[in-house]
Coordinates of C-alpha atoms in Angstrom, one line a residue:
Chain A
M1 CA 52.4 -43.6 24.5
A2 CA 49.0 -45.0 24.3
T3 CA 45.3 -44.2 24.3
I4 CA 42.7 -46.0 26.5
S5 CA 41.8 -48.3 23.6
E6 CA 45.4 -49.2 22.8
K7 CA 46.1 -49.9 26.5
I8 CA 43.1 -52.2 27.0
L9 CA 43.7 -54.1 23.8
A10 CA 47.4 -54.5 24.7
A11 CA 46.6 -55.8 28.2
K12 CA 43.9 -58.2 26.9
S13 CA 46.1 -59.7 24.3
G14 CA 49.1 -60.1 26.6
R15 CA 51.2 -57.5 24.9
K16 CA 53.1 -54.5 26.3
K17 CA 52.1 -52.3 23.5
V18 CA 50.0 -52.4 20.3
E19 CA 49.9 -50.1 17.3
P20 CA 46.8 -48.8 15.4
G21 CA 46.2 -51.0 12.4
E22 CA 47.6 -54.2 14.0
I23 CA 45.3 -57.2 14.3
V24 CA 45.4 -58.8 17.7
E25 CA 43.5 -61.7 19.4
A26 CA 42.3 -60.4 22.7
E27 CA 40.6 -62.0 25.7
V28 CA 37.1 -60.7 26.2
D29 CA 35.6 -60.2 29.7
Y30 CA 32.0 -60.7 28.5
V31 CA 30.2 -61.6 25.3
M32 CA 26.5 -60.5 25.2
V33 CA 23.8 -61.4 22.7
N34 CA 20.1 -60.4 22.5
D35 CA 17.1 -62.2 21.3
V36 CA 17.6 -61.1 17.6
T37 CA 21.3 -61.7 17.3
G38 CA 21.2 -64.7 19.7
L39 CA 19.5 -67.3 17.5
P40 CA 22.0 -67.1 14.7
A41 CA 24.8 -67.2 17.2
F42 CA 23.4 -70.3 18.9
E43 CA 23.1 -72.0 15.5
V44 CA 26.7 -71.3 14.8
F45 CA 27.8 -72.3 18.3
E46 CA 26.2 -75.8 17.9
K47 CA 28.6 -76.4 15.0
F48 CA 31.6 -76.2 17.3
N49 CA 30.6 -79.1 19.4
A50 CA 32.1 -77.3 22.4
Q51 CA 31.2 -75.9 25.8
P52 CA 30.8 -72.2 26.2
I53 CA 33.0 -70.3 28.7
R54 CA 30.0 -69.9 31.0
E55 CA 31.1 -67.0 33.1
K56 CA 31.7 -64.8 30.1
V57 CA 28.3 -65.4 28.4
V58 CA 25.4 -62.9 29.0
L59 CA 22.0 -63.5 27.4
I60 CA 19.5 -60.6 27.5
P61 CA 16.3 -60.8 25.4
D62 CA 15.1 -57.2 24.8
H63 CA 14.4 -56.5 21.1
Y64 CA 11.1 -58.3 20.6
V65 CA 10.2 -59.4 24.1
P66 CA 7.6 -59.7 25.4
N67 CA 7.2 -61.8 22.2
K68 CA 5.6 -59.7 19.5
D69 CA 4.6 -62.6 17.3
I70 CA 5.1 -66.3 16.9
A71 CA 8.5 -66.0 15.1
S72 CA 9.9 -63.8 17.9
A73 CA 8.5 -66.2 20.5
E74 CA 10.5 -69.0 18.9
Q75 CA 13.6 -66.8 19.0
A76 CA 13.1 -66.0 22.6
K77 CA 12.5 -69.6 23.3
A78 CA 15.8 -70.6 21.6
M79 CA 17.7 -68.3 24.0
R80 CA 15.9 -69.7 27.0
E81 CA 16.7 -73.2 25.8
F82 CA 20.4 -72.4 25.1
A83 CA 20.7 -71.0 28.6
K84 CA 19.2 -74.1 30.0
K85 CA 21.2 -76.6 27.9
Y86 CA 24.6 -75.0 28.8
K87 CA 23.6 -74.0 32.4
L88 CA 24.3 -70.4 31.8
Q89 CA 23.7 -68.3 34.9
N90 CA 23.6 -64.9 33.1
Y91 CA 20.3 -65.3 31.3
F92 CA 17.8 -62.6 32.2
E93 CA 14.1 -63.3 31.7
V94 CA 11.3 -60.8 30.9
G95 CA 10.3 -58.9 34.0
R96 CA 13.8 -59.1 35.5
A97 CA 15.8 -57.0 33.1
G98 CA 15.4 -54.5 30.3
V99 CA 17.3 -53.1 27.3
C100 CA 20.5 -55.0 27.2
H101 CA 23.1 -52.2 27.5
Q102 CA 21.4 -50.6 30.4
H103 CA 21.0 -54.0 32.1
M104 CA 24.7 -54.8 31.5
I105 CA 25.6 -51.6 33.3
E106 CA 23.1 -52.0 36.2
Q107 CA 24.1 -55.5 36.8
G108 CA 27.8 -54.6 37.2
F109 CA 29.1 -56.5 34.2
V110 CA 30.6 -53.2 32.9
A111 CA 33.6 -51.6 34.6
P112 CA 36.7 -49.6 33.6
G113 CA 39.4 -51.4 31.8
R114 CA 37.2 -54.3 30.7
L115 CA 36.9 -55.6 27.1
I116 CA 33.3 -56.3 26.4
I117 CA 31.7 -57.4 23.1
G118 CA 28.0 -57.6 22.3
A119 CA 26.1 -58.7 19.3
D120 CA 24.4 -55.3 19.2
S121 CA 25.9 -52.2 17.7
H122 CA 25.2 -50.0 20.7
T123 CA 27.4 -52.1 22.9
C124 CA 29.8 -49.1 22.6
S125 CA 27.5 -47.5 25.3
H126 CA 29.8 -49.1 28.0
G127 CA 32.6 -46.8 27.0
A128 CA 31.0 -44.3 29.3
L129 CA 32.4 -46.3 32.3
G130 CA 35.9 -46.6 30.8
A131 CA 35.5 -50.0 29.2
F132 CA 36.5 -50.9 25.6
S133 CA 33.2 -52.2 24.4
T134 CA 32.1 -52.8 20.8
G135 CA 29.4 -54.3 18.7
V136 CA 30.1 -57.5 16.9
G137 CA 28.1 -60.0 14.7
S138 CA 26.5 -63.3 15.7
T139 CA 29.1 -65.6 14.3
E140 CA 31.9 -63.9 16.1
A141 CA 29.8 -63.8 19.3
A142 CA 29.5 -67.6 19.0
S143 CA 33.2 -67.9 18.4
A144 CA 34.0 -65.8 21.5
M145 CA 31.6 -67.9 23.6
A146 CA 33.7 -71.0 22.7
L147 CA 37.2 -69.5 22.7
G148 CA 36.9 -66.5 25.1
K149 CA 38.9 -64.5 22.5
L150 CA 38.3 -62.6 19.4
W151 CA 40.3 -60.8 16.7
F152 CA 40.4 -57.0 16.8
K153 CA 42.0 -54.4 14.6
V154 CA 43.6 -51.9 16.9
P155 CA 41.8 -48.6 16.0
E156 CA 43.3 -45.2 15.7
T157 CA 41.8 -42.9 18.4
Q158 CA 40.2 -39.4 17.9
K159 CA 40.1 -37.0 20.8
F160 CA 37.0 -34.9 21.4
V161 CA 37.3 -32.1 24.0
I162 CA 34.1 -30.3 25.1
N163 CA 34.5 -27.5 27.6
G164 CA 32.1 -25.3 29.5
K165 CA 28.6 -25.4 31.1
P166 CA 25.9 -26.6 28.8
G167 CA 22.6 -24.7 28.5
K168 CA 19.6 -25.5 30.7
Y169 CA 18.0 -28.2 28.5
V170 CA 21.1 -29.3 26.7
M171 CA 21.9 -32.9 27.4
G172 CA 24.5 -35.5 26.5
K173 CA 22.4 -36.4 23.5
D174 CA 22.8 -32.9 22.1
I175 CA 26.6 -33.0 22.5
I176 CA 26.9 -36.3 20.5
L177 CA 24.3 -35.2 17.9
H178 CA 26.3 -32.0 17.5
I179 CA 29.6 -33.9 17.0
I180 CA 28.0 -36.3 14.5
G181 CA 26.6 -33.4 12.7
D182 CA 30.1 -31.9 12.5
I183 CA 32.1 -35.0 11.5
G184 CA 29.5 -37.0 9.7
V185 CA 28.2 -40.6 10.0
D186 CA 31.6 -41.9 8.9
G187 CA 33.6 -39.3 10.6
A188 CA 35.0 -41.8 13.1
L189 CA 34.9 -44.9 10.8
Y190 CA 37.1 -47.7 12.2
K191 CA 38.3 -45.4 15.0
A192 CA 37.9 -45.1 18.7
M193 CA 36.5 -41.9 20.1
E194 CA 37.7 -40.6 23.5
F195 CA 35.8 -37.7 25.2
Y196 CA 37.4 -35.2 27.5
G197 CA 36.8 -31.7 28.9
S198 CA 35.1 -29.9 31.7
T199 CA 31.6 -30.5 30.1
I200 CA 32.1 -34.3 30.2
E201 CA 33.3 -34.1 33.8
L202 CA 30.1 -32.1 34.7
L203 CA 27.7 -34.5 33.0
S204 CA 25.9 -37.3 34.8
L205 CA 26.7 -40.9 34.0
A206 CA 23.4 -41.1 32.2
D207 CA 24.4 -38.2 29.9
R208 CA 27.8 -39.8 29.3
I209 CA 26.2 -43.1 28.3
S210 CA 24.1 -41.3 25.7
I211 CA 27.3 -39.9 24.2
S212 CA 29.1 -43.3 24.2
N213 CA 26.0 -45.0 22.9
M214 CA 25.9 -43.0 19.7
A215 CA 29.6 -43.2 18.9
V216 CA 28.6 -46.0 16.5
E217 CA 26.5 -43.5 14.6
A218 CA 29.7 -41.7 13.6
G219 CA 31.1 -45.1 12.5
A220 CA 33.3 -45.5 15.6
K221 CA 34.4 -48.8 17.1
T222 CA 33.9 -47.5 20.6
G223 CA 33.4 -44.2 22.5
I224 CA 35.4 -44.0 25.7
I225 CA 35.3 -41.6 28.7
S226 CA 38.0 -41.6 31.3
P227 CA 36.5 -43.1 34.5
D228 CA 36.2 -40.8 37.5
K229 CA 34.6 -40.7 40.9
K230 CA 31.1 -40.7 39.4
V231 CA 31.8 -44.1 37.8
F232 CA 33.5 -45.5 40.9
D233 CA 30.6 -44.4 43.2
Y234 CA 28.1 -46.0 40.8
L235 CA 30.0 -49.3 40.8
K236 CA 30.2 -49.6 44.6
G237 CA 28.1 -52.6 45.6
R238 CA 27.2 -53.3 42.0
V239 CA 30.3 -54.3 40.1
R240 CA 31.0 -58.0 39.5
G241 CA 34.6 -58.9 40.4
K242 CA 37.6 -56.6 40.5
Y243 CA 38.5 -54.0 38.0
R244 CA 41.4 -51.7 37.2
P245 CA 40.8 -48.3 35.6
V246 CA 42.8 -47.5 32.5
Y247 CA 43.8 -44.0 31.5
A248 CA 45.4 -42.6 28.4
D249 CA 49.0 -41.4 28.6
K250 CA 49.4 -37.7 28.8
N251 CA 51.3 -37.7 25.5
A252 CA 49.2 -40.3 23.8
E253 CA 49.0 -40.0 20.0
Y254 CA 45.6 -39.2 18.6
A255 CA 44.7 -39.4 14.9
E256 CA 42.8 -36.1 15.3
T257 CA 41.6 -33.7 18.0
F258 CA 38.3 -31.8 17.9
T259 CA 37.4 -29.1 20.4
Y260 CA 33.9 -27.7 21.2
E261 CA 32.4 -25.1 23.5
A262 CA 29.3 -26.4 25.3
S263 CA 27.7 -22.9 25.1
D264 CA 27.8 -23.3 21.2
I265 CA 25.7 -26.4 21.4
P266 CA 21.9 -25.9 21.4
C267 CA 19.1 -28.5 21.8
T268 CA 19.9 -30.4 18.7
V269 CA 17.6 -32.5 16.4
A270 CA 18.7 -34.9 13.7
R271 CA 16.3 -34.8 10.8
P272 CA 15.6 -37.8 8.5
F273 CA 17.4 -39.9 7.3
L274 CA 20.8 -39.7 8.9
P275 CA 21.9 -38.9 12.5
S276 CA 24.3 -36.4 11.0
N277 CA 21.5 -34.3 9.5
T278 CA 21.3 -32.0 12.5
A279 CA 19.7 -28.6 13.1
P280 CA 18.9 -26.6 16.3
A281 CA 15.5 -27.6 17.7
R282 CA 14.4 -24.0 17.7
E283 CA 14.7 -23.8 13.9
L284 CA 12.3 -26.7 13.3
G285 CA 9.2 -25.3 14.9
G286 CA 7.3 -25.7 11.7
V287 CA 7.6 -29.5 11.8
S288 CA 4.4 -31.1 13.2
I289 CA 4.6 -34.6 14.8
D290 CA 2.3 -37.6 15.2
Q291 CA 4.2 -39.4 17.9
A292 CA 6.7 -38.6 20.6
Y293 CA 8.9 -41.5 21.8
L294 CA 10.9 -41.5 25.0
G295 CA 13.0 -44.6 25.7
S296 CA 15.9 -46.8 24.3
C297 CA 19.5 -47.5 25.3
T298 CA 20.2 -43.9 24.3
N299 CA 17.7 -42.1 26.5
G300 CA 15.5 -44.4 28.6
R301 CA 17.2 -43.8 32.0
I302 CA 15.8 -42.3 35.1
E303 CA 17.4 -38.9 34.5
D304 CA 15.7 -38.8 31.1
I305 CA 12.3 -39.7 32.6
R306 CA 12.8 -37.0 35.3
M307 CA 13.5 -34.5 32.6
A308 CA 10.4 -35.4 30.6
A309 CA 8.2 -35.4 33.8
K310 CA 9.5 -32.0 34.7
I311 CA 8.3 -30.6 31.4
L312 CA 5.0 -32.6 31.3
K313 CA 4.0 -31.8 34.9
G314 CA 0.7 -30.0 34.8
R315 CA 0.6 -30.1 31.0
K316 CA -1.1 -32.4 28.5
V317 CA 0.2 -34.2 25.5
H318 CA -1.2 -32.4 22.4
K319 CA -4.4 -33.9 21.0
N320 CA -2.8 -34.9 17.7
V321 CA 0.1 -36.7 19.4
R322 CA 0.6 -40.1 21.0
M323 CA 3.4 -40.1 23.5
I324 CA 5.1 -43.4 24.3
V325 CA 7.4 -43.8 27.3
V326 CA 9.5 -46.9 27.7
P327 CA 11.8 -47.0 30.7
A328 CA 15.0 -48.9 29.7
S329 CA 15.0 -51.3 32.6
K330 CA 12.9 -52.7 35.5
Q331 CA 15.0 -50.8 38.0
I332 CA 14.4 -47.5 36.2
F333 CA 10.7 -48.2 36.0
E334 CA 10.5 -48.9 39.7
Q335 CA 12.5 -45.8 40.5
A336 CA 10.2 -43.7 38.3
M337 CA 7.2 -45.1 40.1
K338 CA 8.7 -44.4 43.5
E339 CA 9.4 -40.8 42.5
G340 CA 5.8 -40.3 41.1
L341 CA 7.1 -39.7 37.6
I342 CA 4.9 -42.4 36.0
K343 CA 1.8 -40.7 37.5
I344 CA 2.9 -37.3 36.1
L345 CA 3.4 -38.9 32.6
M346 CA 0.1 -40.8 32.7
D347 CA -1.7 -37.7 33.9
A348 CA -0.3 -35.9 30.8
N349 CA -1.8 -38.8 28.7
A350 CA 1.5 -40.5 27.8
Y351 CA 1.3 -44.2 27.3
V352 CA 3.9 -46.0 29.5
S353 CA 5.1 -49.5 28.8
G354 CA 7.5 -52.0 30.3
P355 CA 11.1 -52.1 29.0
T356 CA 11.8 -53.3 25.4
C357 CA 13.7 -52.1 22.3
G358 CA 10.4 -52.4 20.5
A359 CA 9.6 -49.4 18.4
C360 CA 13.1 -47.9 18.3
L361 CA 13.9 -50.4 15.5
G362 CA 10.4 -50.5 14.1
G363 CA 9.6 -53.8 15.9
Y364 CA 6.4 -53.2 17.7
M365 CA 4.8 -51.0 20.4
G366 CA 4.7 -47.8 18.4
V367 CA 5.5 -48.6 14.8
L368 CA 4.8 -45.7 12.4
A369 CA 2.4 -45.7 9.5
S370 CA 3.0 -44.2 6.0
G371 CA 3.5 -40.4 6.2
E372 CA 3.7 -40.3 10.0
R373 CA 6.4 -38.4 11.9
C374 CA 8.0 -39.1 15.2
I375 CA 10.2 -37.1 17.5
S376 CA 12.3 -39.7 19.3
S377 CA 14.9 -40.0 22.0
T378 CA 16.4 -43.0 20.2
N379 CA 19.6 -43.2 18.0
R380 CA 18.7 -43.9 14.4
N381 CA 16.5 -42.1 11.9
F382 CA 17.2 -44.2 8.8
V383 CA 14.6 -44.8 6.1
G384 CA 11.8 -46.9 7.6
R385 CA 13.7 -47.3 10.9
M386 CA 10.5 -47.1 13.0
G387 CA 8.1 -48.4 10.5
H388 CA 6.8 -47.5 7.1
K389 CA 9.4 -46.4 4.5
K390 CA 7.5 -43.2 4.1
S391 CA 7.5 -42.4 7.9
E392 CA 10.0 -40.0 9.4
V393 CA 12.1 -40.0 12.6
Y394 CA 13.6 -36.9 14.2
L395 CA 16.2 -37.7 16.9
A396 CA 16.3 -35.4 20.0
N397 CA 16.9 -35.3 23.7
P398 CA 14.2 -36.2 26.2
A399 CA 13.4 -32.6 27.0
V400 CA 12.8 -31.8 23.3
V401 CA 10.7 -34.9 23.0
A402 CA 8.5 -33.9 25.9
A403 CA 8.2 -30.3 24.8
S404 CA 7.3 -31.4 21.3
A405 CA 4.7 -33.8 22.7
V406 CA 3.0 -30.8 24.4
T407 CA 2.9 -28.5 21.4
G408 CA 2.5 -31.1 18.6
R409 CA 5.5 -29.7 16.7
I410 CA 9.2 -29.8 17.2
T411 CA 9.9 -27.5 20.2
D412 CA 12.9 -26.3 22.1
P413 CA 11.8 -26.6 25.7
G414 CA 13.1 -23.1 26.4
E415 CA 10.2 -21.8 24.3
L416 CA 7.4 -23.4 26.4
K417 CA 5.3 -20.9 28.2
K418 CA 5.7 -21.0 32.0
Chain B
M1 CA 41.3 -65.5 -7.6
K2 CA 39.2 -63.6 -10.2
I3 CA 35.4 -63.1 -10.4
K4 CA 33.2 -61.6 -13.0
G5 CA 29.7 -60.4 -12.4
R6 CA 26.9 -57.9 -13.1
V7 CA 26.8 -54.7 -11.1
W8 CA 24.1 -53.5 -8.7
R9 CA 24.9 -49.8 -8.0
F10 CA 24.2 -48.3 -4.6
G11 CA 25.0 -44.9 -3.1
D12 CA 26.6 -43.7 0.2
N13 CA 25.6 -44.7 3.8
I14 CA 23.5 -47.8 2.8
D15 CA 22.5 -48.9 6.3
T16 CA 21.7 -52.4 7.5
D17 CA 18.0 -51.4 8.0
Q18 CA 17.9 -50.8 4.2
I19 CA 19.7 -54.1 3.5
I20 CA 17.4 -56.1 5.7
P21 CA 14.6 -54.3 7.6
A22 CA 14.2 -55.2 11.3
E23 CA 10.8 -56.8 10.9
Y24 CA 12.5 -59.7 9.2
L25 CA 15.0 -60.4 12.0
V26 CA 13.2 -63.4 13.1
T27 CA 15.4 -66.0 11.3
G28 CA 19.1 -66.4 10.7
D29 CA 18.5 -68.3 7.4
S30 CA 20.3 -66.6 4.5
E31 CA 17.8 -67.7 1.8
E32 CA 14.9 -66.6 3.9
L33 CA 16.5 -63.2 4.6
A34 CA 17.4 -62.8 0.9
K35 CA 13.7 -62.6 0.0
H36 CA 13.5 -59.2 1.8
A37 CA 16.9 -57.8 0.9
F38 CA 16.7 -54.0 0.1
E39 CA 12.9 -54.4 0.2
K40 CA 12.1 -50.8 1.3
V41 CA 14.6 -49.1 -1.0
R42 CA 14.9 -51.3 -4.0
P43 CA 11.9 -53.6 -4.1
E44 CA 13.0 -55.2 -7.4
F45 CA 16.3 -56.4 -6.0
A46 CA 15.2 -59.7 -4.4
G47 CA 13.4 -60.8 -7.6
K48 CA 16.1 -59.8 -10.1
V49 CA 19.4 -60.5 -8.3
R50 CA 21.3 -63.4 -9.8
K51 CA 24.0 -65.7 -8.4
G52 CA 27.4 -64.0 -8.9
D53 CA 26.1 -60.4 -9.0
I54 CA 28.3 -57.8 -7.5
I55 CA 27.3 -54.8 -5.4
V56 CA 29.2 -51.5 -6.1
A57 CA 28.5 -48.8 -3.5
G58 CA 29.7 -45.5 -2.1
K59 CA 31.1 -44.8 1.4
N60 CA 30.1 -46.3 4.7
F61 CA 28.3 -49.3 3.3
G62 CA 26.5 -51.4 6.0
C63 CA 26.3 -48.7 8.6
G64 CA 24.0 -49.0 11.6
S65 CA 22.9 -52.1 13.3
S66 CA 25.2 -55.0 14.0
R67 CA 22.8 -57.5 12.5
E68 CA 24.8 -60.2 10.7
H69 CA 21.5 -60.8 9.0
A70 CA 22.5 -58.1 6.5
A71 CA 25.6 -59.9 5.3
R72 CA 23.7 -63.2 5.4
A73 CA 20.9 -61.7 3.2
L74 CA 23.5 -60.8 0.6
V75 CA 25.1 -64.2 0.7
G76 CA 21.6 -65.7 0.4
S77 CA 20.9 -63.4 -2.6
G78 CA 24.0 -64.9 -4.3
V79 CA 26.0 -61.7 -4.2
A80 CA 29.6 -62.7 -4.9
C81 CA 31.3 -59.5 -3.6
V82 CA 30.7 -56.0 -2.4
A83 CA 33.0 -53.3 -3.6
A84 CA 32.5 -50.0 -1.8
A85 CA 34.4 -46.8 -1.1
S86 CA 34.4 -47.7 2.6
F87 CA 32.5 -50.1 4.9
A88 CA 31.0 -49.7 8.3
R89 CA 33.1 -51.8 10.6
I90 CA 30.6 -54.3 12.0
F91 CA 29.3 -55.1 8.5
F92 CA 32.9 -55.5 7.4
R93 CA 33.7 -57.9 10.2
N94 CA 30.5 -59.9 9.7
S95 CA 31.1 -60.3 6.0
I96 CA 34.7 -61.5 6.4
N97 CA 33.6 -63.8 9.2
I98 CA 31.0 -65.5 7.0
S99 CA 33.3 -65.4 3.9
L100 CA 31.5 -62.7 1.9
P101 CA 34.4 -61.0 0.0
L102 CA 34.7 -57.3 0.3
V103 CA 36.8 -54.8 -1.6
E104 CA 37.5 -51.3 -0.4
C105 CA 37.7 -49.3 -3.6
V106 CA 36.0 -46.3 -5.4
V107 CA 34.6 -47.8 -8.5
D108 CA 32.9 -46.0 -11.4
A109 CA 30.1 -48.4 -12.5
E110 CA 26.4 -48.4 -13.2
D111 CA 23.6 -50.9 -12.8
G112 CA 24.0 -53.8 -15.2
D113 CA 27.7 -53.2 -16.1
E114 CA 29.9 -56.2 -16.3
I115 CA 32.7 -56.0 -13.7
E116 CA 35.8 -58.2 -13.1
I117 CA 37.6 -58.3 -9.8
D118 CA 41.1 -59.7 -9.5
F119 CA 41.7 -60.3 -5.8
G120 CA 45.3 -61.4 -6.2
R121 CA 46.4 -58.3 -8.2
G122 CA 44.1 -55.9 -6.4
S123 CA 42.4 -54.6 -9.5
I124 CA 39.0 -54.1 -10.9
E125 CA 38.0 -53.7 -14.5
V126 CA 34.7 -52.3 -15.7
N127 CA 33.9 -50.8 -19.1
G128 CA 37.6 -51.0 -20.1
R129 CA 38.6 -48.9 -17.0
H130 CA 40.8 -50.1 -14.2
F131 CA 40.6 -49.4 -10.5
A132 CA 43.2 -50.5 -8.0
F133 CA 42.6 -51.6 -4.4
K134 CA 44.7 -52.6 -1.5
P135 CA 44.3 -56.3 -0.7
L136 CA 43.1 -57.2 2.8
P137 CA 45.6 -57.8 5.6
K138 CA 47.0 -61.4 5.6
F139 CA 45.0 -62.5 8.7
L140 CA 41.8 -61.4 7.1
Q141 CA 42.6 -63.0 3.7
N142 CA 43.3 -66.3 5.5
L143 CA 40.0 -66.0 7.4
L144 CA 38.1 -65.3 4.2
G145 CA 39.8 -68.0 2.2
S146 CA 39.6 -70.8 4.7
G147 CA 35.9 -70.9 5.4
G148 CA 35.5 -67.9 7.7
L149 CA 35.4 -67.7 11.4
I150 CA 33.4 -70.9 11.9
E151 CA 36.2 -73.1 10.5
Y152 CA 38.8 -70.9 12.2
T153 CA 37.1 -71.5 15.5
Q154 CA 36.8 -75.2 14.9
R155 CA 40.5 -75.5 14.1
K156 CA 41.4 -73.6 17.3
L157 CA 39.0 -75.7 19.3
G158 CA 40.5 -78.9 17.7
R159 CA 43.9 -77.7 18.7
K160 CA 42.7 -77.0 22.2
A161 CA 41.2 -80.4 22.6
H162 CA 44.4 -82.0 21.2
E163 CA 46.5 -80.1 23.7
L164 CA 44.2 -81.2 26.6
A165 CA 44.4 -84.8 25.4
S166 CA 48.2 -84.7 25.1
Q167 CA 48.5 -83.2 28.6
A168 CA 46.2 -86.0 30.1

């Protein structure tokens, strides 16, 4: 009796059944690389003297585009030329796309039951739609472009059950931060996480993607949510090709089961320098900030921008704070303009930029100086992650980021004066 | 196979941003990346590391970003093996795929200690003390021992081309 991961890996390797710990070679549906991981993959690919399996390859520049310097310009150029040389249709130029995982979902590459690999660790985001998706390296991305297959160790699966109605400003981000705070940054090492419960069913697709996105921060191979009507509705008119949802058997065997009550989960912040170093936002009111960052594959969706705009409407960003807003894709940016959200954010003195991974990984567009502190809707707060090794990143949901931008210190939005 | 080397000791949760900071992810070249290995956390590493040195670390080594640049930076630094209590999975895959040997083992060792790793017997000796580890699964041993995933892919592609030719 099998979990979702076991079933997808079995189906994709032409087997009836696979066991955790086994190594299988499985057919991948898509292999994605970005501008940073692409170049090393292309260099490896050229050694094969082969043709790529065109329909499976997806190229999305997002980390350092628009080019931040000459070296990144050369990297972006290498991707463009690779796409041209091998006549790859699924190359997405600046101005057409956005952060790779969001773009993969918007463009209908992601669907339940699929096996997707990406040379970016947050590829696990796609699990929110019921896919088995996982981050890989550049060499294996190149190998999969040539063979259409890759080796996988079948992971054990952990089950996470979250029940009840979350608090007013509690989002998917808080749920996953709370879980990582509980099990640690290696709490799901080598394993697949599956998320269930009435809370998950209540959550928007955007909130679910935040949860799956950060599965890797607990060490997991993937973070999967059973697909439901919200997923099927989203995919209508969007999905490429056919798909077949995969569900776990009722008596599937899980390595462990964890249960949480949503009402026990407050707005949660991960302090430096690990995503597991969590505390309730309301207990960190003494921590002042220099920058507030809203964006990334974790929390740069329209729902996130709506939440921030709701809090910032009629308010101003604190005089000591720079607030940076980076919609995760062109579609999201357009939607935010249509709804008047960009105007609200700009009226509050937030700086709004086009989509890029940029500052999340300390690339550009908001890098931190020595001693600076940022409250960020991103996924990692490692030493030097967003800039100088003596800068600090506090991870939070978009509502906490916006509320903190207003007060200049870490703030639970529930504490803002009406 | 046996190797002997000098220890660089690291703690738990050494993430790939520490191994190679994102601002240097503008090349895939191992030697170029090696110049910035551990730059933010151990600035002396790049200058003092010698070919054949061995990293000994705690749990969850290589967590975070999928950047293969991290494993490549270690190869470029001349690191012969990483022995850690556990590895983050993408770093683990990347290392095996590019033939950087890894050993999952809790080892008691300090900077500068001499360490000997016997891959065949699954044992490590340092300061007269012995530590046992479980060898990698056969598939991964073969991958590691036969030039990594590049050669593996080339062999498979060769076979595919051969099959196509014989069908024609």
